[in-house]
Short mmCIF file of C-alpha atoms in Angstrom, two decimals:
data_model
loop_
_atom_site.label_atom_id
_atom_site.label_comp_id
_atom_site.label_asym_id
_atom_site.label_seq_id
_atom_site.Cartn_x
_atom_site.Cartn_y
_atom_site.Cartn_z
CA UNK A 1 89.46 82.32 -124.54
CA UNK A 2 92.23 81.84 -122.10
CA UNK A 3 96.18 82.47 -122.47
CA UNK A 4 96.51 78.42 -123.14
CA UNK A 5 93.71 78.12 -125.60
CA UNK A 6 95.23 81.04 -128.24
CA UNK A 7 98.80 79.20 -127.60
CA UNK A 8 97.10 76.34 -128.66
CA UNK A 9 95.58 78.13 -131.16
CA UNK A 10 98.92 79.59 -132.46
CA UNK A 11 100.73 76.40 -132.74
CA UNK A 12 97.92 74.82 -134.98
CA UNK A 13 98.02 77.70 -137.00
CA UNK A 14 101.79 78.00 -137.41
CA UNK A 15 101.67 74.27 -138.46
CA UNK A 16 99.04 74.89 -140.80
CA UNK A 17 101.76 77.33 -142.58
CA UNK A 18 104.31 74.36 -142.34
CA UNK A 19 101.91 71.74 -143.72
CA UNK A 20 100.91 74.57 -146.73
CA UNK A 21 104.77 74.97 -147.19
CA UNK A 22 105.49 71.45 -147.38
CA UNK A 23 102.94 71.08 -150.06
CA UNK A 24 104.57 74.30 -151.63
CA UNK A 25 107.98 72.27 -151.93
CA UNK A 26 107.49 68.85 -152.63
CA UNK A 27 104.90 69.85 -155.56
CA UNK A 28 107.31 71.43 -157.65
CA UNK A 29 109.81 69.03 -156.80
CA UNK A 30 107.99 66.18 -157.73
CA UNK A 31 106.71 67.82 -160.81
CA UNK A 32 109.89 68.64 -161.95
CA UNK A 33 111.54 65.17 -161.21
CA UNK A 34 109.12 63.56 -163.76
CA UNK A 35 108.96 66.01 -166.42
CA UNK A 36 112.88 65.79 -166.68
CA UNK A 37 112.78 61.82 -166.76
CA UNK A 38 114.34 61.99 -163.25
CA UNK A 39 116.99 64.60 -163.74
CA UNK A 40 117.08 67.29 -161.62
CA UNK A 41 117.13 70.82 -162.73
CA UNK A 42 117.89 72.11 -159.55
CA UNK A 43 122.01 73.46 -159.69
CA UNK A 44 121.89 72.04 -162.97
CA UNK A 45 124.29 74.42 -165.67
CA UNK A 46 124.86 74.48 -168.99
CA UNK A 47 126.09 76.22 -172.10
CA UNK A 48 124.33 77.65 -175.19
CA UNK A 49 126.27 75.82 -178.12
CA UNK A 50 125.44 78.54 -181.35
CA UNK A 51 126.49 76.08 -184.27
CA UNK A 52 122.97 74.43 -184.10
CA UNK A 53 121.28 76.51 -180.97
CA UNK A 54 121.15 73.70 -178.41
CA UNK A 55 121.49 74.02 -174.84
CA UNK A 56 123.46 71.92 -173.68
CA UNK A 57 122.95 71.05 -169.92
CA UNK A 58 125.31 69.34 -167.57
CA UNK A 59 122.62 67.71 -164.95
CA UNK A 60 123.37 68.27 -160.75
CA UNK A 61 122.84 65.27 -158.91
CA UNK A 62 120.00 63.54 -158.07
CA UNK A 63 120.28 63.87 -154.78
CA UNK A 64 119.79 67.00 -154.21
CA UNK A 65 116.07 66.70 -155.39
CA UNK A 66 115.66 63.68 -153.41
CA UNK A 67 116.72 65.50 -150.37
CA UNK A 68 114.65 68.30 -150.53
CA UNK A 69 111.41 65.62 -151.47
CA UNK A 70 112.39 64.39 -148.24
CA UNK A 71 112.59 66.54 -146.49
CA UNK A 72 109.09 68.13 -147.26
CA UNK A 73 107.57 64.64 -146.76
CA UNK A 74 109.18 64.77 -143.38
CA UNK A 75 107.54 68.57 -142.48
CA UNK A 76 104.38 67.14 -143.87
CA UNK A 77 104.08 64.17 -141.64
CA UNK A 78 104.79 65.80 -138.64
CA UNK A 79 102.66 69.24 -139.23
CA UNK A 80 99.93 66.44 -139.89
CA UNK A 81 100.59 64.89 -136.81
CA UNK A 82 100.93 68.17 -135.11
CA UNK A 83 97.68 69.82 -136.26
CA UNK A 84 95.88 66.33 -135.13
CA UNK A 85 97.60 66.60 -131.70
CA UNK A 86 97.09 69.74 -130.64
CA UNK A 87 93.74 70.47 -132.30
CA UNK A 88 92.44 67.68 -130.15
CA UNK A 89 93.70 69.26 -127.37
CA UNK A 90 92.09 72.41 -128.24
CA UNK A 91 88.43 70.44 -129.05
CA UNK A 92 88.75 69.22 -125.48
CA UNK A 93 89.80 71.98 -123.83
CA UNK A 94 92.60 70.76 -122.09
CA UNK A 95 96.06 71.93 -121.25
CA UNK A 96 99.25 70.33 -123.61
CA UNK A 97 100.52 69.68 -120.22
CA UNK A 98 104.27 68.45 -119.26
CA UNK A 99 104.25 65.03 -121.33
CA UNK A 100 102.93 66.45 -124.53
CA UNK A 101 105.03 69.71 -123.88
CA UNK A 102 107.84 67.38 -123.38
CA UNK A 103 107.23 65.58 -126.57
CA UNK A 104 106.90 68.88 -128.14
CA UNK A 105 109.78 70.07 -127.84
CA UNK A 106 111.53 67.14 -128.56
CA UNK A 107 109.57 66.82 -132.11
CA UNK A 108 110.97 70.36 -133.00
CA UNK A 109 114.06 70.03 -131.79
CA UNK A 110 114.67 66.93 -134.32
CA UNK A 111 113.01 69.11 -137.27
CA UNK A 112 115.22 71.91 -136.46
CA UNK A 113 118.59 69.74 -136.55
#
């Protein structure tokens, strides 16, 4: 197997971990926006009232769950579109040359921002 081939290799693999993280974010989140009728428990506070033993919760804002659901729908897409890519490129045997490097780059470079 040459140097390009486990390169190859390593990307589809390290955007196997991103696609298995995504899933590992927006699960949760998901869950956790229906089970709380929409609220989101994430930065949420609240006080223990003892009178009658009730929590009583002052809810964070709903956007704060909605950005982090979209942000793992965003890492899903692309690692999809990634692993298709370059595992194509791997089944043929052929080099991710300048145009796909190119476009590469690019792709992570808006993720990372």
């Amino acid at each position: 197997m040459g140097v390009i081939n486990v390169l190859l290799l390593s990307q589809v693999t390290a955007n196997i971990v991103v696609f298995v993280l995504s899933v590992c974010i927006m699960v949760p989140m998901i869950i956790n926006q229906s089970d709380f009728r929409g609220r989101c428990l994430l930065f949420s506070t609240g006080e223990w009232r003892e009178e009658d033993g009730q929590f009583d919760v002052s809810w964070s804002s709903n956007s704060v769950c909605g950005y982090i659901i979209f942000v793992g729908t965003i890492l899903f897409l692309s690692s999809v579109v990634q692993i298709y890519r370059l595992s194509m490129h791997l089944y043929k045997g052929h080099d991710s040359a300048t145009s796909s490097s190119l476009f590469t780059r690019t792709h992570r470079n808006r993720i990372i921002l």
